[in-house]
Amino acid sequence: MKTGRLTLIGDAPTDTRSEFAADLEEGLLAAPKRISCRWFYDERGSRIFEEICELDEYYPTRAEAEILRARSPRIVELVGNDVICVELGSGHAIKTRLLIDAFFETAANLLYLSVDISPSAIQAGARGLLEAHEGLSVIGIVGEYRRGFEWMASNAEEKKLVLWLGSSIGNLDRSGGAAFLREIRRHMTRDDHLLMGIDLRKDKRTLEAAYDDSAGVTARFNLNVLARINAEFGGNFELDAFAHEALYEDEAGRVVINLVSLRDQRVRIADLDLDLALSEGERIHTEDSYKYSATEIDELAARSGFERVEHWTDEREQFALELFRPSVRA
Ligand code: AVJ
């Protein structure tokens, strides 16, 4: 589909339905039960996530925006204004706007590639950007990150700035995070850069409030995955029979997010022919959100074949923005 200077390619649902099914069969029969956080982001989940980003308690979005607002001109100076921006998991691209505006301070044209599983998020993000900048072209890739990697692989000769904002790395454990960065690294050439946001370790109170807000938006976000299973696989989860839980484990440096069964209950997922028994208090693990110390960020870069160009934090030092390039020895 082509509208104005937005070209939209790919189709996430057909890309992922069988993976979602396989993941549920495995995760819901495991002990303890789990559902991957990958599946939070259907259209409704993506919208609730945007609501989370505006909560008083959820500081990461504001902190990262503060850094981008202050540092985007410097970032453009460091990477050059002749790059293609490739954003992994762009969502509504509200923060990306801050960087793209900075590119247009010195550039007349820019190509922005937006990879996201939500087509409506890509379209909403592109709309505002295209209105603001005559010289902008947007390619929206509806699908998983791997679709973005495929595009990078077939456009290796272009100089790229890969954007991985929002501390999405937090959903992976430490070695998974390093492995994923190595995967990004494999699809980059020596002249490319990676700009990524990473949430920093901090006190338990701030973190638990950020992931269990008083308005119950994060609870709705978490429970939505059950509604999604009901809608897409003929499940009969009763959302009222589960509670949202977010606990910070200081030593591991992660917020662990669960759905807790409020009573003994049975659930059937018809399309998967899956029957589950849950006891009162039993947890379904849905998400981890790992936090990093400065040392852990250094280790992450070293393990994944990157070296730091520069990095910045917000005023309160809650969040870090890292500009990496492939290291010479990797
Ligand atoms: C999208 C993974 C960065 O871990 O902060 C927010 C997701 N989950 N509230 C995070 C999330 C609950 C978010 N990331």
Coordinates of C-alpha atoms and ligand atoms in Angstrom, one line a residue:
M1 CA 0.0 0.0 0.0
K2 CA 1.3 3.5 -0.9
T3 CA -0.1 6.7 0.5
G4 CA 1.8 9.9 0.0
R5 CA 5.4 9.1 0.9
L6 CA 4.5 6.1 3.1
T7 CA 5.0 2.6 1.6
L8 CA 3.6 -0.1 3.8
I9 CA 4.7 -3.7 3.4
G10 CA 4.2 -7.0 5.2
D11 CA 1.5 -8.5 7.3
A12 CA 2.1 -9.4 10.9
P13 CA -0.9 -11.7 11.7
T14 CA -0.2 -14.2 9.0
D15 CA 3.4 -13.9 9.9
T16 CA 2.9 -14.8 13.5
R17 CA -0.4 -16.7 14.2
S18 CA 1.3 -20.2 14.1
E19 CA 4.1 -19.0 16.3
F20 CA 1.7 -17.6 18.8
A21 CA -0.2 -20.9 18.9
A22 CA 3.0 -22.9 19.4
D23 CA 4.2 -20.5 22.0
L24 CA 0.9 -20.9 24.0
E25 CA 0.9 -24.6 23.8
E26 CA 4.4 -24.7 25.1
G27 CA 4.1 -21.9 27.7
L28 CA 0.8 -22.8 29.2
L29 CA 1.7 -26.4 29.7
A30 CA 5.0 -25.5 31.3
A31 CA 5.5 -25.2 35.1
P32 CA 5.4 -22.4 36.0
K33 CA 3.0 -21.2 33.2
R34 CA 4.1 -18.4 31.0
I35 CA 3.0 -16.3 28.0
S36 CA 5.6 -14.4 26.1
C37 CA 5.4 -10.6 26.3
R38 CA 5.7 -10.6 22.5
W39 CA 2.0 -11.2 22.4
F40 CA 1.0 -8.1 24.3
Y41 CA 1.0 -6.0 21.2
D42 CA -2.1 -6.5 19.2
E43 CA -3.9 -3.3 18.1
R44 CA -5.5 -2.9 21.5
G45 CA -2.3 -3.8 23.4
S46 CA -0.3 -1.3 21.3
R47 CA -2.9 1.4 22.2
I48 CA -2.8 0.6 25.9
F49 CA 1.0 0.7 25.8
E50 CA 0.8 4.3 24.4
E51 CA -1.4 5.0 27.5
I52 CA 1.3 3.5 29.8
C53 CA 3.8 5.9 28.2
E54 CA 1.8 8.9 29.4
L55 CA 1.4 7.7 33.0
D56 CA 3.0 9.8 35.8
E57 CA 4.5 6.7 37.3
Y58 CA 6.0 5.4 34.0
Y59 CA 9.1 7.5 33.8
P60 CA 11.1 5.7 31.0
T61 CA 9.3 7.4 28.0
R62 CA 9.6 10.9 29.4
A63 CA 13.3 10.4 30.4
E64 CA 14.2 9.1 27.0
A65 CA 12.4 11.9 25.3
E66 CA 14.2 14.4 27.5
I67 CA 17.5 13.0 26.4
L68 CA 16.5 12.9 22.7
R69 CA 15.3 16.5 22.9
A70 CA 18.6 17.6 24.4
R71 CA 21.0 15.4 22.4
S72 CA 19.5 14.9 18.9
P73 CA 21.6 17.6 17.3
R74 CA 24.7 16.0 18.7
I75 CA 23.6 12.5 17.5
V76 CA 23.1 13.9 13.9
E77 CA 26.5 15.4 14.1
L78 CA 28.1 12.1 15.1
V79 CA 26.3 9.8 12.6
G80 CA 26.0 12.3 9.7
N81 CA 22.9 13.6 8.1
D82 CA 23.1 11.2 5.2
V83 CA 22.0 8.0 6.9
I84 CA 18.8 5.8 6.6
C85 CA 17.1 5.6 9.9
V86 CA 15.9 2.1 10.6
E87 CA 13.7 1.8 13.7
L88 CA 13.0 -1.5 15.4
G89 CA 9.6 -1.5 17.2
S90 CA 8.7 2.2 16.4
G91 CA 5.2 2.2 17.8
H92 CA 3.7 5.6 17.2
A93 CA 7.2 7.1 16.8
I94 CA 6.6 10.0 19.1
K95 CA 10.1 10.1 20.5
T96 CA 11.6 9.4 17.0
R97 CA 10.1 12.7 15.9
L98 CA 12.6 14.5 18.1
L99 CA 15.5 12.9 16.3
I100 CA 14.0 13.3 12.8
D101 CA 13.3 17.0 13.4
A102 CA 17.0 17.3 14.2
F103 CA 18.0 15.6 10.9
F104 CA 16.0 18.2 9.0
E105 CA 17.9 21.0 10.5
T106 CA 20.7 20.1 8.1
A107 CA 19.3 17.6 5.7
A108 CA 16.8 18.1 2.8
N109 CA 15.9 14.4 2.5
L110 CA 15.7 11.5 4.8
L111 CA 14.5 7.9 4.5
Y112 CA 12.9 6.4 7.6
L113 CA 12.2 2.8 7.9
S114 CA 9.7 1.9 10.6
V115 CA 9.4 -1.7 11.7
D116 CA 6.4 -2.6 14.0
I117 CA 3.8 -5.3 14.4
S118 CA 1.1 -2.7 14.5
P119 CA 0.2 -1.2 11.1
S120 CA -2.0 1.4 12.7
A121 CA 0.9 2.5 14.9
I122 CA 3.1 2.8 11.8
Q123 CA 0.5 4.8 9.9
A124 CA -0.2 7.1 12.9
G125 CA 3.5 7.8 13.4
A126 CA 4.2 8.3 9.7
R127 CA 1.3 10.7 9.3
G128 CA 2.7 13.4 11.7
L129 CA 6.2 13.0 10.4
L130 CA 5.3 13.3 6.8
E131 CA 3.2 16.4 7.4
A132 CA 6.1 18.0 9.2
H133 CA 8.8 17.2 6.6
E134 CA 8.4 17.6 2.9
G135 CA 11.7 15.7 2.2
L136 CA 10.8 12.6 4.3
S137 CA 10.0 9.2 2.9
V138 CA 8.8 6.4 5.2
I139 CA 8.8 2.7 4.6
G140 CA 6.7 0.9 7.1
I141 CA 7.4 -2.8 7.6
V142 CA 4.5 -4.5 9.4
G143 CA 6.0 -7.5 11.1
E144 CA 8.6 -8.7 13.5
Y145 CA 12.2 -7.3 13.9
R146 CA 13.5 -10.0 11.6
R147 CA 11.7 -8.3 8.7
G148 CA 13.7 -5.2 9.4
F149 CA 16.9 -7.3 9.5
E150 CA 16.0 -8.7 6.1
W151 CA 15.6 -5.2 4.7
M152 CA 19.0 -4.3 6.2
A153 CA 20.6 -7.3 4.7
S154 CA 19.4 -6.4 1.2
N155 CA 20.4 -2.8 1.6
A156 CA 23.8 -3.3 3.1
E157 CA 25.5 -0.6 1.0
E158 CA 23.4 2.1 2.6
K159 CA 24.8 3.9 5.7
K160 CA 22.3 3.3 8.5
L161 CA 21.4 4.5 11.9
V162 CA 19.5 1.7 13.7
L163 CA 17.2 2.9 16.4
W164 CA 16.1 0.6 19.2
L165 CA 14.5 2.9 21.6
G166 CA 12.2 2.5 24.6
S167 CA 14.4 0.0 26.5
S168 CA 13.0 -2.9 24.6
I169 CA 16.1 -4.8 25.5
G170 CA 14.7 -5.0 29.0
N171 CA 12.4 -7.9 27.9
L172 CA 15.4 -10.1 27.3
D173 CA 17.6 -11.6 30.0
R174 CA 21.2 -10.5 30.1
S175 CA 22.6 -13.1 27.7
G176 CA 19.5 -12.9 25.5
G177 CA 20.0 -9.1 25.3
A178 CA 23.7 -9.6 24.3
A179 CA 22.6 -12.2 21.7
F180 CA 20.0 -9.9 20.2
L181 CA 22.6 -7.1 19.9
R182 CA 24.9 -9.5 18.2
E183 CA 22.1 -10.2 15.8
I184 CA 21.7 -6.5 15.1
R185 CA 25.4 -6.2 14.7
R186 CA 25.5 -9.0 12.1
H187 CA 23.2 -6.9 9.9
M188 CA 25.2 -3.7 10.2
T189 CA 28.4 -2.6 8.4
R190 CA 31.3 -0.8 10.0
D191 CA 29.9 2.7 9.1
D192 CA 26.5 2.1 10.7
H193 CA 25.5 3.1 14.2
L194 CA 23.1 1.8 16.8
L195 CA 21.2 4.2 19.0
M196 CA 19.5 2.4 21.9
G197 CA 17.6 3.3 25.1
I198 CA 18.3 1.4 28.2
D199 CA 16.5 1.7 31.5
L200 CA 18.8 2.0 34.5
R201 CA 18.7 0.2 37.9
K202 CA 17.0 2.2 40.6
D203 CA 15.0 1.9 43.8
K204 CA 12.2 -0.7 44.1
R205 CA 9.5 1.8 44.9
T206 CA 9.9 3.8 41.7
L207 CA 10.1 0.6 39.6
E208 CA 7.1 -1.1 41.1
A209 CA 5.0 2.0 40.8
A210 CA 6.1 2.3 37.1
Y211 CA 4.9 -1.3 36.5
D212 CA 1.8 -1.3 38.7
D213 CA 0.3 2.2 38.2
S214 CA -2.5 3.5 40.4
A215 CA -4.9 4.0 37.4
G216 CA -4.6 0.3 36.6
V217 CA -3.5 0.8 33.0
T218 CA -0.6 -1.6 33.2
A219 CA -3.0 -4.2 34.7
R220 CA -5.2 -3.7 31.7
F221 CA -2.2 -4.1 29.4
N222 CA -1.2 -7.4 31.1
L223 CA -4.8 -8.8 31.2
N224 CA -5.3 -7.8 27.5
V225 CA -3.2 -10.8 26.5
L226 CA -5.8 -13.1 27.9
A227 CA -8.6 -11.2 26.0
R228 CA -6.4 -11.6 22.9
I229 CA -6.2 -15.4 23.4
N230 CA -10.0 -15.5 23.9
A231 CA -10.6 -13.6 20.6
E232 CA -8.0 -15.2 18.4
F233 CA -8.0 -18.8 19.7
G234 CA -11.5 -19.3 21.2
G235 CA -10.3 -19.1 24.8
N236 CA -12.6 -18.6 27.7
F237 CA -10.3 -16.8 30.2
E238 CA -12.3 -14.8 32.7
L239 CA -10.4 -11.6 33.0
D240 CA -11.9 -10.8 36.5
A241 CA -10.4 -14.0 37.8
F242 CA -6.8 -12.8 37.4
A243 CA -4.8 -10.0 39.0
H244 CA -1.8 -8.1 37.7
E245 CA 1.4 -8.4 39.7
A246 CA 4.8 -6.5 39.3
L247 CA 7.7 -7.3 41.6
Y248 CA 11.2 -5.9 41.5
E249 CA 14.0 -8.3 42.2
D250 CA 16.9 -6.1 43.1
E251 CA 19.7 -8.7 42.8
A252 CA 18.7 -9.8 39.3
G253 CA 17.8 -6.2 38.4
R254 CA 14.5 -7.0 36.9
V255 CA 10.8 -6.3 37.3
V256 CA 8.9 -9.6 37.0
I257 CA 5.3 -9.3 35.8
N258 CA 2.7 -12.0 36.3
L259 CA -1.0 -12.7 36.1
V260 CA -2.2 -14.3 39.3
S261 CA -5.2 -16.7 39.4
L262 CA -7.6 -15.4 42.0
R263 CA -9.3 -18.8 42.4
D264 CA -9.1 -22.5 41.4
Q265 CA -10.3 -22.5 37.9
R266 CA -10.3 -24.3 34.6
V267 CA -9.7 -22.6 31.2
R268 CA -10.3 -24.0 27.8
I269 CA -8.7 -22.7 24.6
A270 CA -10.9 -24.3 21.9
D271 CA -8.8 -23.7 18.8
L272 CA -5.7 -25.2 20.4
D273 CA -7.7 -28.0 22.1
L274 CA -6.0 -26.9 25.3
D275 CA -7.5 -27.4 28.8
L276 CA -5.8 -25.7 31.7
A277 CA -6.3 -26.0 35.5
L278 CA -5.1 -23.1 37.6
S279 CA -5.1 -23.1 41.3
E280 CA -5.7 -20.0 43.5
G281 CA -2.5 -17.9 43.7
E282 CA -1.0 -19.7 40.7
R283 CA 1.0 -17.4 38.5
I284 CA 1.3 -17.0 34.7
H285 CA 4.5 -15.2 34.0
T286 CA 4.0 -12.6 31.2
E287 CA 7.0 -10.3 31.2
D288 CA 10.5 -9.4 32.6
S289 CA 11.8 -5.9 32.4
Y290 CA 15.6 -5.9 33.1
K291 CA 17.3 -2.8 34.3
Y292 CA 21.0 -2.0 33.8
S293 CA 23.9 -0.5 35.8
A294 CA 26.6 1.5 34.0
T295 CA 28.9 -1.6 34.3
E296 CA 26.3 -3.9 32.9
I297 CA 25.9 -1.6 29.9
D298 CA 29.7 -1.7 29.3
E299 CA 29.6 -5.5 29.5
L300 CA 26.6 -5.7 27.2
A301 CA 28.5 -3.7 24.5
A302 CA 31.7 -5.7 24.9
R303 CA 29.8 -9.0 24.7
S304 CA 28.0 -8.0 21.5
G305 CA 30.7 -6.5 19.4
F306 CA 30.0 -2.8 19.9
E307 CA 31.9 0.1 21.2
R308 CA 30.4 3.2 22.6
V309 CA 30.6 6.4 20.6
E310 CA 28.9 8.5 23.3
H311 CA 26.1 8.1 25.9
W312 CA 23.8 10.3 27.7
T313 CA 21.4 10.2 30.7
D314 CA 18.4 12.3 31.7
E315 CA 18.8 14.9 34.5
R316 CA 17.7 12.4 37.1
E317 CA 19.8 9.6 35.8
Q318 CA 16.9 7.2 35.4
F319 CA 17.5 6.2 31.8
A320 CA 20.5 6.0 29.4
L321 CA 20.7 6.6 25.6
E322 CA 23.7 4.8 24.1
L323 CA 25.3 5.5 20.7
F324 CA 27.2 2.4 19.6
R325 CA 29.2 1.4 16.6
P326 CA 30.6 -2.0 15.6
S327 CA 33.9 -2.5 17.3
V328 CA 37.0 -3.0 15.3
R329 CA 37.7 -6.5 16.7
A330 CA 34.2 -7.9 16.4
Ligands
AVJ1 C1 8.3 -2.0 26.0 C2 9.6 -3.5 27.2 C3 10.2 -1.3 27.3 O1 9.6 -3.0 30.1 O2 9.1 -0.9 30.4 C4 5.7 -1.4 30.3 C5 7.0 -2.8 28.5 N1 5.4 -3.5 30.4 N2 4.9 -1.7 31.3 C6 9.0 -2.0 29.7 C7 6.1 -2.5 29.7 C8 4.7 -2.9 31.3 C9 8.2 -1.9 28.5 N3 9.0 -2.2 27.3

